[in-house]
CSV table of C-alpha atoms in Angstrom, one decimal:
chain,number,residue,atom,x,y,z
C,1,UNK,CA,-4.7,-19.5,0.4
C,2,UNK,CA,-2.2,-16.7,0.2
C,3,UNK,CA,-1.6,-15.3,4.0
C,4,UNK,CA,0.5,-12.7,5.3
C,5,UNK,CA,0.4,-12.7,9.1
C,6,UNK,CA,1.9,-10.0,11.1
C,7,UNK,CA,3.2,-9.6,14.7
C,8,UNK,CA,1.1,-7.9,17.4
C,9,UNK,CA,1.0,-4.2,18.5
C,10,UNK,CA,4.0,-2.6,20.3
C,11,UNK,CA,4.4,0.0,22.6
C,12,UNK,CA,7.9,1.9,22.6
C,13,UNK,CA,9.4,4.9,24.0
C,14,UNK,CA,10.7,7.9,21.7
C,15,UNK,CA,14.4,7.1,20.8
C,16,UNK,CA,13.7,3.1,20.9
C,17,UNK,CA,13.5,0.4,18.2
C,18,UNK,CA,10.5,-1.8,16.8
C,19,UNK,CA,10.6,-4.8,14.8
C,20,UNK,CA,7.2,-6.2,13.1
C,21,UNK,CA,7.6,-9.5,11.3
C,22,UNK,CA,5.3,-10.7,8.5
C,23,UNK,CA,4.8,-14.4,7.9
C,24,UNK,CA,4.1,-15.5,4.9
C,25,UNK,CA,2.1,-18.5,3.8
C,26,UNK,CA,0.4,-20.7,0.6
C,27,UNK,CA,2.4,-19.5,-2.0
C,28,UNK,CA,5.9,-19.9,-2.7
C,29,UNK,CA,7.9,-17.1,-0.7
C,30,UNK,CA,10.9,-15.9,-2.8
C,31,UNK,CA,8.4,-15.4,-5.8
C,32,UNK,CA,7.0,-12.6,-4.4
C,33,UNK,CA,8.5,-8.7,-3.1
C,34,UNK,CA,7.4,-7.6,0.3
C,35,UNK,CA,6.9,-3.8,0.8
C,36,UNK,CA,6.0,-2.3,4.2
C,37,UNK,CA,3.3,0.5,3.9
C,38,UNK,CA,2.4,2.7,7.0
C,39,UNK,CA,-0.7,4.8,7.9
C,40,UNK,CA,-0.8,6.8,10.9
C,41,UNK,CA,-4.1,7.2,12.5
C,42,UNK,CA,-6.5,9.5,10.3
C,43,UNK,CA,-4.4,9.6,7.7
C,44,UNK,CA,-2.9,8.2,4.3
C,45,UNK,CA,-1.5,5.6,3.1
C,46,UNK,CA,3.2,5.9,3.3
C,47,UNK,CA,5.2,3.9,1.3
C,48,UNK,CA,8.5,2.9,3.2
C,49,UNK,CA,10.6,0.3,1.2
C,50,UNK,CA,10.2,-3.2,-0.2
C,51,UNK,CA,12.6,-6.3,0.3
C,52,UNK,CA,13.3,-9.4,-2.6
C,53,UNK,CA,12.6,-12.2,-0.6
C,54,UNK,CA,14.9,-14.4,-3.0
C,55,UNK,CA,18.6,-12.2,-2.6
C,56,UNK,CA,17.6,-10.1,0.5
C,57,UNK,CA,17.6,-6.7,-1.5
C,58,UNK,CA,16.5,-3.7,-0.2
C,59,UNK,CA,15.0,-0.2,-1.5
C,60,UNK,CA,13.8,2.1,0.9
C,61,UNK,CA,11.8,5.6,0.6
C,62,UNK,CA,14.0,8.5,1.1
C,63,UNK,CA,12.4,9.4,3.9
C,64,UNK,CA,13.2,6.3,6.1
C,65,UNK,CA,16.8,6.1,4.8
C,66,UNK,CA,19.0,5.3,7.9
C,67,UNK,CA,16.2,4.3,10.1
C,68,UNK,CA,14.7,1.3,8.5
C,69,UNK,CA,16.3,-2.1,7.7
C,70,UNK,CA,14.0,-4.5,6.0
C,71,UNK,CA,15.2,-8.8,6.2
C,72,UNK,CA,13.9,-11.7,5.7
C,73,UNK,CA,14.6,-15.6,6.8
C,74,UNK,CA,13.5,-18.0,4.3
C,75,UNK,CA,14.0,-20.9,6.5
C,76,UNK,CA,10.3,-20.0,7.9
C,77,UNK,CA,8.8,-17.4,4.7
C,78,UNK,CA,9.5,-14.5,7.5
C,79,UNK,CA,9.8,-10.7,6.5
C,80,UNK,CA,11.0,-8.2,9.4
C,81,UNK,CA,10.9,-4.1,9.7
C,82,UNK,CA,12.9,-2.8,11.6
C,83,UNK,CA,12.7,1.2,12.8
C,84,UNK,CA,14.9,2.9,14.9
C,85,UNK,CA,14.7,5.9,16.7
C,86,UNK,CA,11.6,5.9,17.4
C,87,UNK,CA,9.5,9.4,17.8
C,88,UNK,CA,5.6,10.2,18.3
C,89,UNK,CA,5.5,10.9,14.7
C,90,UNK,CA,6.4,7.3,13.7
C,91,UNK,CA,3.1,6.0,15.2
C,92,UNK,CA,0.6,4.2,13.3
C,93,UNK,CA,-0.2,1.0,12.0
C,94,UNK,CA,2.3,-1.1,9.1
C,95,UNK,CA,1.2,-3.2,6.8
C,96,UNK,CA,3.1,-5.1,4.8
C,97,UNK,CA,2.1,-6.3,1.5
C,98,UNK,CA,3.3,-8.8,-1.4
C,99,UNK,CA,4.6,-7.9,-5.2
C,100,UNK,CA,4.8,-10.2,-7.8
C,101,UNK,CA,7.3,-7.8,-9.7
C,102,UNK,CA,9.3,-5.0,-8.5
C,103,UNK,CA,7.0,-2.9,-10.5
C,104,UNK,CA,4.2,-5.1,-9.4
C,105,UNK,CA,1.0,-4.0,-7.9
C,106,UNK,CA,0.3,-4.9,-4.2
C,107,UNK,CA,-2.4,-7.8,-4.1
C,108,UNK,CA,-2.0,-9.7,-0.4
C,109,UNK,CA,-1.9,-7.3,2.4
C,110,UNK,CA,-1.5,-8.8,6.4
C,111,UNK,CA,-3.9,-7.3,8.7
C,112,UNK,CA,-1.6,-4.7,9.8
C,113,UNK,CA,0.6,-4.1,13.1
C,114,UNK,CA,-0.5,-0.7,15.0
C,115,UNK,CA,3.0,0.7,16.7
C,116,UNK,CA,2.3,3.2,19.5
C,117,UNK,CA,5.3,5.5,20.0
C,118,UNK,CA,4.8,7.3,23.5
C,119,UNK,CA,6.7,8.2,27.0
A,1,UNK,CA,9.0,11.9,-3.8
A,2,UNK,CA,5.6,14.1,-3.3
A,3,UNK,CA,2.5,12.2,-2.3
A,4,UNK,CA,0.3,12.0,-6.2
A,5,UNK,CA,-3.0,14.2,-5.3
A,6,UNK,CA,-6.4,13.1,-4.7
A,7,UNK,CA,-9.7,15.1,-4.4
A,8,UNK,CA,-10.9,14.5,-0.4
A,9,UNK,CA,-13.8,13.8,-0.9
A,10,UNK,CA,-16.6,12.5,-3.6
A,11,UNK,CA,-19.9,11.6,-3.2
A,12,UNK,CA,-23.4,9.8,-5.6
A,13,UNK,CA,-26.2,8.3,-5.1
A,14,UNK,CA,-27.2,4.7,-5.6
A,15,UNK,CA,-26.4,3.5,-9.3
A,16,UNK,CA,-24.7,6.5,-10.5
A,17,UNK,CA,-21.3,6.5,-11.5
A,18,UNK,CA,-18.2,8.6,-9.4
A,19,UNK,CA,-14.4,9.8,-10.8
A,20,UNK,CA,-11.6,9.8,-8.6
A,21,UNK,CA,-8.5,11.5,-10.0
A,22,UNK,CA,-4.8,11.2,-9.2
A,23,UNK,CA,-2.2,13.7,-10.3
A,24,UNK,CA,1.1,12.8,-10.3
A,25,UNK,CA,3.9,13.9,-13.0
A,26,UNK,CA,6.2,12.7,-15.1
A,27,UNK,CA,8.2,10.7,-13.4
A,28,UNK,CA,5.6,8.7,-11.7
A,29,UNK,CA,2.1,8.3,-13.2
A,30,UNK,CA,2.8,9.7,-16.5
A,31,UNK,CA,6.2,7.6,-16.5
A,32,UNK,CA,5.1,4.5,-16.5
A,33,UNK,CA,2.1,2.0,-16.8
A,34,UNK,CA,2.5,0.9,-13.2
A,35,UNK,CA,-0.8,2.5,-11.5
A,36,UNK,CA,-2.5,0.9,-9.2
A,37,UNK,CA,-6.2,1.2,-6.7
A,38,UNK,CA,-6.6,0.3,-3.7
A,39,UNK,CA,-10.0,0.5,-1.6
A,40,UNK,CA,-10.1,0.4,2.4
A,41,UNK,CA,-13.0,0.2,4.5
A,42,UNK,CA,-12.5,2.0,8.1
A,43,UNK,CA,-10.5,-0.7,10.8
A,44,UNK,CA,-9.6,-3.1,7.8
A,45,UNK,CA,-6.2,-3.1,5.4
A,46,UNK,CA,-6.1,-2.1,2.3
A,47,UNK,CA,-7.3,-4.3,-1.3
A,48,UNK,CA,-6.3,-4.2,-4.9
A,49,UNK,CA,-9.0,-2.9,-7.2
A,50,UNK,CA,-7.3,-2.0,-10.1
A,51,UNK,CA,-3.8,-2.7,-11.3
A,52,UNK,CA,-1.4,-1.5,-14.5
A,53,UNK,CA,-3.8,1.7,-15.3
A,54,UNK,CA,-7.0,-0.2,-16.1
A,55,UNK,CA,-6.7,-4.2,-15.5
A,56,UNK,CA,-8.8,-5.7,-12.7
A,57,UNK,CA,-8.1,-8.5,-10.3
A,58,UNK,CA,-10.2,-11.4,-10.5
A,59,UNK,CA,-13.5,-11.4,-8.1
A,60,UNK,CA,-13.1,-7.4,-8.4
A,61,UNK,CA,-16.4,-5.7,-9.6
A,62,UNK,CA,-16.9,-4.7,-13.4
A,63,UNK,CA,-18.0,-1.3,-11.8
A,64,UNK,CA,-14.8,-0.7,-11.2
A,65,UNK,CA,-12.7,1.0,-13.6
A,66,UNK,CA,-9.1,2.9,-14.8
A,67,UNK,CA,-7.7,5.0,-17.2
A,68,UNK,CA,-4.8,7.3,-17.7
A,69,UNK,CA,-4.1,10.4,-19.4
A,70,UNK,CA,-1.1,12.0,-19.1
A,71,UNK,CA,0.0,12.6,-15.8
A,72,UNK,CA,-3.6,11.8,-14.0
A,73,UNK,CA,-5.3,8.5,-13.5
A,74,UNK,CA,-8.4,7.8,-12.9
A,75,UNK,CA,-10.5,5.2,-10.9
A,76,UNK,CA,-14.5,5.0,-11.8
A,77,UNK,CA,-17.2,3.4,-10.0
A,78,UNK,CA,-20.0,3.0,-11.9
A,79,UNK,CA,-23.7,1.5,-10.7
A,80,UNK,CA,-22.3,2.9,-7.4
A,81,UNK,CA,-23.7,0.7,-4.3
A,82,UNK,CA,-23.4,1.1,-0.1
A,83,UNK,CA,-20.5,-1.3,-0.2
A,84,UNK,CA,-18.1,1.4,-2.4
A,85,UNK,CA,-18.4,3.6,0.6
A,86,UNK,CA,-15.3,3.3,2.0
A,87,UNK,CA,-11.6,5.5,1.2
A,88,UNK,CA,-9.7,5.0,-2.1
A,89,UNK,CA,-6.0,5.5,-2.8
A,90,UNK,CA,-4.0,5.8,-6.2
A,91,UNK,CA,0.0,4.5,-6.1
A,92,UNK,CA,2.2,4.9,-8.8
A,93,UNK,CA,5.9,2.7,-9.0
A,94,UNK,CA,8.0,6.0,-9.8
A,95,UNK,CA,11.5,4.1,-10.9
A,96,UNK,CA,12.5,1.8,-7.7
A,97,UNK,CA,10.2,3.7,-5.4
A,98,UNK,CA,6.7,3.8,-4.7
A,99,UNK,CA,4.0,6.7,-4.2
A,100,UNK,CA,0.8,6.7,-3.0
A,101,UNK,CA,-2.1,9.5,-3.3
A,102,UNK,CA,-3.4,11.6,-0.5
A,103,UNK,CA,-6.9,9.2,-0.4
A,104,UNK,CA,-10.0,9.7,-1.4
A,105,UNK,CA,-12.7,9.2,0.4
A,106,UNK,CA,-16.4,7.6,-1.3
A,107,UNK,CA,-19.6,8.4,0.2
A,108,UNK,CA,-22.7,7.2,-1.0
A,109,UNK,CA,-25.5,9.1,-0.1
């Protein structure tokens, strides 16, 4: 069955980095976009960006332009977000999510990775 | 990109049928057949309910159901039961990007 499997929660400091990776499994993992969705806690859910597994493409919300780099290794069906300078604002938890199309609607989610941002 | 808006809050009793609306514009909901539903329960991730406007994903309910006019899409649950209660939100593909509504929380009374 289709699983995406993400790392565990993280603790950083205002100004650091994060990286949460998403591992995919059963299904074949260049077929399939990843996008990284945030929520932070109470409220909605944030689009940030989506990667092509199969050229290592990127597009990324306006918003996170310059603070986000999205990669992947296809060697072991592994997505990574990366976000840099870090602030309180910036936590909640990230999900990321599969796309058959770039268009495509999200239909696998991983169970989310909740990133505390704190001094 | 602006978030596409979403009523709070709606609310029914057992069996009867609720709306949810999301107002976007032209160059996301009303640009393109790409709108999607996604239903989450409190603590879990989100899950598809509806996809392209009005198609559903196998194993999702009958109940559940989409539409678009315009520049507003619409999600209805009809034969509304205990297990809808939970928060809904619209997304739109708005050429390369994505945008999701404000959320909409269900409560079954």
């Amino acid at each position: 069955q289709v699983q995406l499997v993400q790392s565990g929660a993280e603790v950083k400091k205002p100004g650091a980095s994060v990286k949460v990776s998403c591992k995919s499994s059963g299904y074949t993992f260049i077929s399939y976009y990843i996008h990284w969705v945030r929520q932070a806690p109470g409220q909605g859910l944030e689009w940030m960006g989506l990667i092509n597994p199969s050229g290592g493409s990127t597009i990324y919300a306006q918003k996170f332009q310059g603070r986000v780099t999205m990669t992947r290794d296809t060697s072991t069906s592994a997505v990574y977000m990366d976000l840099s300078s870090l602030r309180s604002e910036d936590t909640a938890m990230y999900y990321c999510a599969r796309a058959r199309a770039w268009f495509g609607e999200l239909d696998s989610w991983g169970q989310g990775t909740l990133v505390t941002v704190s001094s | 990109q602006s978030a596409l808006t979403q009523p709070r809050s709606v609310s029914g009793s057992p069996g009867q049928s609720v709306t949810i609306s999301c107002t976007g514009t032209s160059s996301d909901v009303g640009g393109y057949n790409y709108v999607s539903w996604y239903q989450q329960h409190p603590g879990k991730a989100p899950k598809l309910m509806i996809y392209e406007v009005s198609k559903r994903p196998s194993g999702v309910p009958d109940r559940f159901s989409g539409s678009k006019s315009v520049n507003t899409a619409s999600l209805t649950i009809s034969g509304l039961q205990a297990e809808d209660e939970a928060d809904y939100y619209c997304c739109s593909y708005a050429g390369s990007v994505y945008v999701f509504g404000t959320g909409t929380k269900v409560t079954v009374l």
